[in-house]
PDB file of C-alpha atoms in Angstrom:
ATOM      1  CA  LYS A  13      -6.334  16.961   4.333  1.00 66.00           C
ATOM      2  CA  SER A  14      -9.820  18.449   3.814  1.00 74.00           C
ATOM      3  CA  PHE A  15      -8.763  21.753   5.357  1.00 73.00           C
ATOM      4  CA  ALA A  16      -5.680  21.860   3.131  1.00 77.00           C
ATOM      5  CA  ASN A  17      -8.002  21.571   0.127  1.00 81.00           C
ATOM      6  CA  ILE A  18     -10.318  24.274   1.473  1.00 83.00           C
ATOM      7  CA  ARG A  19      -7.368  26.620   2.078  1.00 81.00           C
ATOM      8  CA  ALA A  20      -6.133  26.043  -1.467  1.00 83.00           C
ATOM      9  CA  ILE A  21      -9.581  26.749  -2.963  1.00 87.00           C
ATOM     10  CA  PHE A  22      -9.956  29.986  -0.994  1.00 82.00           C
ATOM     11  CA  ASN A  23      -6.432  31.088  -1.948  1.00 84.00           C
ATOM     12  CA  PHE A  24      -7.204  30.467  -5.617  1.00 85.00           C
ATOM     13  CA  VAL A  25     -10.476  32.441  -5.535  1.00 86.00           C
ATOM     14  CA  ILE A  26      -8.904  35.330  -3.618  1.00 84.00           C
ATOM     15  CA  GLN A  27      -6.074  35.575  -6.156  1.00 83.00           C
ATOM     16  CA  GLU A  28      -8.267  35.079  -9.240  1.00 85.00           C
ATOM     17  CA  HIS A  29     -10.702  37.819  -8.212  1.00 85.00           C
ATOM     18  CA  ALA A  30      -8.099  40.088  -6.578  1.00 84.00           C
ATOM     19  CA  LEU A  31     -10.113  40.093  -3.373  1.00 84.00           C
ATOM     20  CA  GLU A  32      -8.742  42.122  -0.504  1.00 81.00           C
ATOM     21  CA  PHE A  33      -9.350  39.975   2.493  1.00 78.00           C
ATOM     22  CA  ARG A  34      -7.406  37.345   4.325  1.00 79.00           C
ATOM     23  CA  ASN A  35      -8.022  33.646   3.865  1.00 79.00           C
ATOM     24  CA  VAL A  36      -9.764  32.814   7.146  1.00 77.00           C
ATOM     25  CA  PHE A  37      -8.676  29.184   6.869  1.00 74.00           C
ATOM     26  CA  LYS A  38      -4.985  30.068   6.726  1.00 75.00           C
ATOM     27  CA  GLY A  39      -3.153  28.855   9.809  1.00 69.00           C
ATOM     28  CA  MET A  40      -6.161  26.942  11.136  1.00 69.00           C
ATOM     29  CA  GLN A  41      -5.124  23.595  12.565  1.00 66.00           C
ATOM     30  CA  LEU A  42      -7.359  20.726  13.572  1.00 66.00           C
ATOM     31  CA  PRO A  43      -6.228  17.847  15.769  1.00 60.00           C
ATOM     32  CA  SER A  44      -5.182  15.012  13.539  1.00 59.00           C
ATOM     33  CA  GLU A  45      -6.870  11.646  13.832  1.00 55.00           C
ATOM     34  CA  LYS A  46      -3.333  10.281  13.814  1.00 53.00           C
ATOM     35  CA  ASP A  47      -2.649  12.029  17.119  1.00 48.00           C
ATOM     36  CA  ASP A  48      -5.155   9.775  18.849  1.00 44.00           C
ATOM     37  CA  ALA A  49      -4.731   6.679  16.730  1.00 47.00           C
ATOM     38  CA  LYS A  50      -2.882   3.688  18.072  1.00 55.00           C
ATOM     39  CA  LYS A  51       0.556   3.481  16.485  1.00 63.00           C
ATOM     40  CA  ARG A  52       0.717   0.717  13.913  1.00 72.00           C
ATOM     41  CA  LEU A  53       3.317  -1.796  15.001  1.00 84.00           C
ATOM     42  CA  PRO A  54       5.891  -3.193  12.611  1.00 91.00           C
ATOM     43  CA  ILE A  55       5.519  -6.963  12.493  1.00 95.00           C
ATOM     44  CA  ALA A  56       8.410  -8.912  13.981  1.00 96.00           C
ATOM     45  CA  ILE A  57      10.491 -10.914  11.501  1.00 96.00           C
ATOM     46  CA  ALA A  58       9.635 -14.207  13.253  1.00 96.00           C
ATOM     47  CA  ASP A  59       5.947 -13.430  12.848  1.00 97.00           C
ATOM     48  CA  ILE A  60       6.460 -12.459   9.190  1.00 97.00           C
ATOM     49  CA  ARG A  61       8.044 -15.873   8.556  1.00 97.00           C
ATOM     50  CA  LEU A  62       5.113 -17.547  10.335  1.00 97.00           C
ATOM     51  CA  ILE A  63       2.622 -15.559   8.254  1.00 98.00           C
ATOM     52  CA  GLN A  64       4.432 -16.531   5.048  1.00 98.00           C
ATOM     53  CA  ILE A  65       4.429 -20.216   6.004  1.00 98.00           C
ATOM     54  CA  ARG A  66       0.696 -20.078   6.716  1.00 98.00           C
ATOM     55  CA  CYS A  67       0.063 -18.273   3.422  1.00 98.00           C
ATOM     56  CA  LYS A  68       1.713 -21.105   1.523  1.00 97.00           C
ATOM     57  CA  ALA A  69      -0.205 -23.712   3.514  1.00 97.00           C
ATOM     58  CA  VAL A  70      -3.626 -22.162   2.848  1.00 97.00           C
ATOM     59  CA  ASN A  71      -2.647 -21.145  -0.708  1.00 97.00           C
ATOM     60  CA  ASP A  72      -5.677 -19.103  -1.797  1.00 96.00           C
ATOM     61  CA  ASP A  73      -6.094 -15.646  -3.311  1.00 96.00           C
ATOM     62  CA  MET A  74      -6.392 -13.875   0.051  1.00 96.00           C
ATOM     63  CA  ARG A  75      -3.142 -15.425   1.259  1.00 97.00           C
ATOM     64  CA  TRP A  76      -1.442 -14.554  -2.070  1.00 98.00           C
ATOM     65  CA  LEU A  77      -2.335 -10.942  -1.357  1.00 97.00           C
ATOM     66  CA  VAL A  78      -0.738 -11.066   2.114  1.00 97.00           C
ATOM     67  CA  ALA A  79       2.363 -12.856   0.830  1.00 98.00           C
ATOM     68  CA  LEU A  80       2.721 -10.384  -2.043  1.00 98.00           C
ATOM     69  CA  ILE A  81       2.750  -7.480   0.412  1.00 97.00           C
ATOM     70  CA  SER A  82       5.064  -9.215   2.889  1.00 97.00           C
ATOM     71  CA  ASP A  83       8.265  -8.939   0.816  1.00 97.00           C
ATOM     72  CA  THR A  84       7.413  -5.871  -1.283  1.00 97.00           C
ATOM     73  CA  GLY A  85       6.116  -3.367   1.270  1.00 95.00           C
ATOM     74  CA  MET A  86       3.199  -2.436  -0.981  1.00 96.00           C
ATOM     75  CA  ARG A  87       0.158  -0.698   0.418  1.00 95.00           C
ATOM     76  CA  LEU A  88      -2.882  -2.969   0.523  1.00 95.00           C
ATOM     77  CA  SER A  89      -4.756  -0.897  -2.077  1.00 94.00           C
ATOM     78  CA  GLU A  90      -1.730  -0.961  -4.390  1.00 96.00           C
ATOM     79  CA  ALA A  91      -1.530  -4.751  -4.257  1.00 96.00           C
ATOM     80  CA  ALA A  92      -5.290  -5.412  -4.395  1.00 94.00           C
ATOM     81  CA  GLY A  93      -5.624  -3.233  -7.505  1.00 95.00           C
ATOM     82  CA  LEU A  94      -2.851  -4.860  -9.528  1.00 96.00           C
ATOM     83  CA  MET A  95      -3.484  -6.100 -13.035  1.00 96.00           C
ATOM     84  CA  LEU A  96      -1.880  -9.269 -14.356  1.00 96.00           C
ATOM     85  CA  ASN A  97       0.376  -7.364 -16.740  1.00 96.00           C
ATOM     86  CA  ASP A  98       1.797  -5.447 -13.750  1.00 97.00           C
ATOM     87  CA  LEU A  99       3.535  -8.687 -12.748  1.00 97.00           C
ATOM     88  CA  ARG A 100       6.642  -9.231 -14.857  1.00 97.00           C
ATOM     89  CA  LEU A 101       7.907 -12.704 -14.004  1.00 97.00           C
ATOM     90  CA  ASP A 102       9.811 -13.478 -17.205  1.00 95.00           C
ATOM     91  CA  GLU A 103      12.369 -10.682 -16.815  1.00 95.00           C
ATOM     92  CA  ASP A 104      15.953 -11.233 -15.609  1.00 96.00           C
ATOM     93  CA  ILE A 105      14.799  -9.778 -12.302  1.00 97.00           C
ATOM     94  CA  PRO A 106      11.117 -10.590 -11.713  1.00 98.00           C
ATOM     95  CA  HIS A 107       9.307  -7.464 -10.570  1.00 98.00           C
ATOM     96  CA  VAL A 108       5.974  -5.732 -10.082  1.00 98.00           C
ATOM     97  CA  ILE A 109       5.104  -2.406 -11.680  1.00 97.00           C
ATOM     98  CA  ILE A 110       3.064  -0.222  -9.353  1.00 97.00           C
ATOM     99  CA  GLN A 111       1.251   2.304 -11.515  1.00 95.00           C
ATOM    100  CA  PRO A 112      -2.095   4.104 -11.473  1.00 93.00           C
ATOM    101  CA  HIS A 113      -5.136   2.456 -13.065  1.00 93.00           C
ATOM    102  CA  LYS A 114      -8.620   3.826 -13.640  1.00 91.00           C
ATOM    103  CA  HIS A 115      -9.961   1.487 -10.943  1.00 91.00           C
ATOM    104  CA  ARG A 116      -7.159   2.298  -8.465  1.00 92.00           C
ATOM    105  CA  GLN A 117      -5.180   5.514  -8.245  1.00 91.00           C
ATOM    106  CA  LEU A 118      -1.983   5.816  -6.232  1.00 90.00           C
ATOM    107  CA  LYS A 119      -1.601   7.774  -3.002  1.00 87.00           C
ATOM    108  CA  THR A 120       1.197  10.070  -4.186  1.00 85.00           C
ATOM    109  CA  ARG A 121       3.260  10.715  -7.295  1.00 85.00           C
ATOM    110  CA  SER A 122       6.235   8.935  -5.716  1.00 87.00           C
ATOM    111  CA  SER A 123       4.074   5.821  -5.221  1.00 93.00           C
ATOM    112  CA  GLU A 124       4.621   4.918  -8.882  1.00 94.00           C
ATOM    113  CA  ARG A 125       7.567   2.521  -8.875  1.00 95.00           C
ATOM    114  CA  ILE A 126       9.052  -0.872  -9.739  1.00 96.00           C
ATOM    115  CA  VAL A 127       9.728  -3.379  -6.948  1.00 97.00           C
ATOM    116  CA  PRO A 128      11.680  -6.647  -7.319  1.00 97.00           C
ATOM    117  CA  LEU A 129       9.789  -9.817  -6.462  1.00 98.00           C
ATOM    118  CA  ILE A 130      11.605 -12.125  -4.061  1.00 97.00           C
ATOM    119  CA  GLY A 131      10.786 -14.726  -1.426  1.00 97.00           C
ATOM    120  CA  ALA A 132       7.116 -15.079  -0.508  1.00 97.00           C
ATOM    121  CA  SER A 133       6.170 -12.218  -2.834  1.00 98.00           C
ATOM    122  CA  LEU A 134       7.634 -14.016  -5.848  1.00 98.00           C
ATOM    123  CA  TRP A 135       5.818 -17.201  -4.821  1.00 98.00           C
ATOM    124  CA  ALA A 136       2.535 -15.269  -4.551  1.00 98.00           C
ATOM    125  CA  ALA A 137       3.007 -13.620  -7.958  1.00 98.00           C
ATOM    126  CA  GLN A 138       3.625 -17.039  -9.525  1.00 98.00           C
ATOM    127  CA  GLN A 139       0.436 -18.428  -7.948  1.00 98.00           C
ATOM    128  CA  ILE A 140      -1.548 -15.427  -9.197  1.00 97.00           C
ATOM    129  CA  LYS A 141      -0.274 -15.878 -12.755  1.00 96.00           C
ATOM    130  CA  GLN A 142      -0.880 -19.640 -12.774  1.00 96.00           C
ATOM    131  CA  ASN A 143      -4.452 -19.289 -11.501  1.00 95.00           C
ATOM    132  CA  ALA A 144      -5.409 -16.143 -13.395  1.00 90.00           C
ATOM    133  CA  GLN A 145      -8.989 -15.692 -14.555  1.00 88.00           C
ATOM    134  CA  GLY A 146      -9.339 -12.360 -16.284  1.00 90.00           C
ATOM    135  CA  GLU A 147      -7.099  -9.302 -16.220  1.00 94.00           C
ATOM    136  CA  TYR A 148      -7.067  -8.517 -12.497  1.00 95.00           C
ATOM    137  CA  CYS A 149      -4.776 -10.140  -9.949  1.00 96.00           C
ATOM    138  CA  PHE A 150      -7.473 -10.003  -7.267  1.00 95.00           C
ATOM    139  CA  PRO A 151     -10.933  -9.967  -8.902  1.00 93.00           C
ATOM    140  CA  ARG A 152     -12.441 -10.608  -5.453  1.00 92.00           C
ATOM    141  CA  TYR A 153     -11.547  -7.011  -4.575  1.00 92.00           C
ATOM    142  CA  THR A 154     -11.253  -5.270  -7.960  1.00 91.00           C
ATOM    143  CA  ASN A 155     -13.477  -4.559 -10.939  1.00 88.00           C
ATOM    144  CA  ASN A 156     -13.535  -2.061 -13.802  1.00 89.00           C
ATOM    145  CA  GLU A 157     -14.689   0.735 -11.517  1.00 89.00           C
ATOM    146  CA  ARG A 158     -12.938   0.369  -8.189  1.00 91.00           C
ATOM    147  CA  THR A 159     -10.682  -1.508  -5.812  1.00 92.00           C
ATOM    148  CA  ASN A 160     -12.311  -2.363  -2.490  1.00 90.00           C
ATOM    149  CA  ALA A 161      -9.298  -2.326  -0.180  1.00 89.00           C
ATOM    150  CA  ASN A 162     -11.461  -1.801   2.924  1.00 89.00           C
ATOM    151  CA  SER A 163     -13.140  -5.152   2.449  1.00 88.00           C
ATOM    152  CA  ALA A 164      -9.754  -6.822   2.033  1.00 90.00           C
ATOM    153  CA  SER A 165      -8.370  -5.049   5.092  1.00 93.00           C
ATOM    154  CA  ALA A 166     -11.106  -6.217   7.459  1.00 91.00           C
ATOM    155  CA  ALA A 167     -10.835  -9.881   6.472  1.00 92.00           C
ATOM    156  CA  LEU A 168      -7.046 -10.031   6.319  1.00 95.00           C
ATOM    157  CA  ASN A 169      -6.438  -8.162   9.578  1.00 95.00           C
ATOM    158  CA  LYS A 170      -8.672 -10.649  11.368  1.00 95.00           C
ATOM    159  CA  TRP A 171      -6.740 -13.557   9.856  1.00 96.00           C
ATOM    160  CA  LEU A 172      -3.380 -11.927  10.679  1.00 95.00           C
ATOM    161  CA  LYS A 173      -4.299 -11.585  14.349  1.00 95.00           C
ATOM    162  CA  SER A 174      -5.411 -15.230  14.512  1.00 96.00           C
ATOM    163  CA  VAL A 175      -2.112 -16.444  13.032  1.00 96.00           C
ATOM    164  CA  THR A 176       0.236 -14.320  15.127  1.00 95.00           C
ATOM    165  CA  LYS A 177      -1.888 -14.212  18.311  1.00 95.00           C
ATOM    166  CA  ASN A 178      -1.090 -10.486  18.465  1.00 94.00           C
ATOM    167  CA  LYS A 179      -4.248  -8.357  18.556  1.00 92.00           C
ATOM    168  CA  ASP A 180      -2.280  -5.163  17.801  1.00 92.00           C
ATOM    169  CA  TYR A 181      -0.968  -6.308  14.411  1.00 94.00           C
ATOM    170  CA  VAL A 182      -2.570  -5.010  11.226  1.00 94.00           C
ATOM    171  CA  LEU A 183      -1.608  -5.707   7.631  1.00 95.00           C
ATOM    172  CA  HIS A 184      -0.087  -2.248   7.226  1.00 94.00           C
ATOM    173  CA  GLY A 185       2.509  -3.322   9.798  1.00 95.00           C
ATOM    174  CA  LEU A 186       4.156  -5.378   7.039  1.00 96.00           C
ATOM    175  CA  ARG A 187       4.905  -2.092   5.268  1.00 95.00           C
ATOM    176  CA  HIS A 188       6.534  -0.647   8.369  1.00 94.00           C
ATOM    177  CA  SER A 189       8.532  -3.865   8.737  1.00 96.00           C
ATOM    178  CA  PHE A 190       9.642  -3.641   5.100  1.00 96.00           C
ATOM    179  CA  ARG A 191      11.258  -0.275   5.836  1.00 95.00           C
ATOM    180  CA  ASP A 192      12.874  -1.607   9.037  1.00 95.00           C
ATOM    181  CA  ARG A 193      14.224  -4.678   7.231  1.00 96.00           C
ATOM    182  CA  LEU A 194      15.826  -2.531   4.521  1.00 96.00           C
ATOM    183  CA  ARG A 195      17.320  -0.235   7.130  1.00 95.00           C
ATOM    184  CA  ALA A 196      18.722  -3.263   8.989  1.00 95.00           C
ATOM    185  CA  VAL A 197      20.817  -4.252   5.949  1.00 96.00           C
ATOM    186  CA  ASP A 198      22.083  -0.675   5.495  1.00 96.00           C
ATOM    187  CA  ALA A 199      20.122  -0.001   2.304  1.00 95.00           C
ATOM    188  CA  PRO A 200      20.594   3.650   1.248  1.00 94.00           C
ATOM    189  CA  ILE A 201      17.706   5.865   2.354  1.00 93.00           C
ATOM    190  CA  GLU A 202      16.967   6.893  -1.250  1.00 93.00           C
ATOM    191  CA  MET A 203      16.608   3.230  -2.259  1.00 94.00           C
ATOM    192  CA  ILE A 204      14.326   2.582   0.725  1.00 94.00           C
ATOM    193  CA  ASP A 205      12.125   5.534  -0.222  1.00 93.00           C
ATOM    194  CA  ARG A 206      11.958   4.480  -3.863  1.00 94.00           C
ATOM    195  CA  LEU A 207      11.112   0.850  -3.114  1.00 95.00           C
ATOM    196  CA  GLY A 208       8.405   1.818  -0.670  1.00 94.00           C
ATOM    197  CA  GLY A 209       7.002   4.693  -2.687  1.00 93.00           C
ATOM    198  CA  TRP A 210       7.699   7.150   0.100  1.00 89.00           C
ATOM    199  CA  SER A 211       8.404  10.783  -0.770  1.00 82.00           C
ATOM    200  CA  LEU A 212      12.107  11.266  -1.364  1.00 73.00           C
ATOM    201  CA  LYS A 213      13.789  13.140   1.465  1.00 63.00           C
TER     202      LYS A 213
END
């Protein structure tokens, strides 16, 4: 990503100043960290149900965050940075509006979307609304300046592993599972991409 930015900057300067030399960064490829990273596993449906049951049993803000992600496929930073008015529970179809905020931008333009709230995610949204103190859904991780998703990730991944007894699971696996679950019920690919905020194919 950094090299893509560098290439773009050099291209801009070369064009703006009509320079007659080649962009030395063009075509340069670096090994991606993803090439060496362990593949994030989707979380099995039985384990998702177990996680959701445990979330309801513990019933605190950290578990609301996990439950909210479990049936919406949101990225952790998207969910942690939500504001209360992003949760629309009084509509005919309760839903969450995922939109950029000054304290939390979105990963891509297609990340801006509306996702229906069902199951454990609807339960979590109701708990958040009922226990709200201030304008943020998760003030533990969000303030006027930033959303600290890294702090949330470390704590929640540890809890997830303890519940499922699977050391390879991470919270982001719920997002992969969300896509698999939609595919399993023959949801159209465009709907899957829109719900998950993936770039449209």
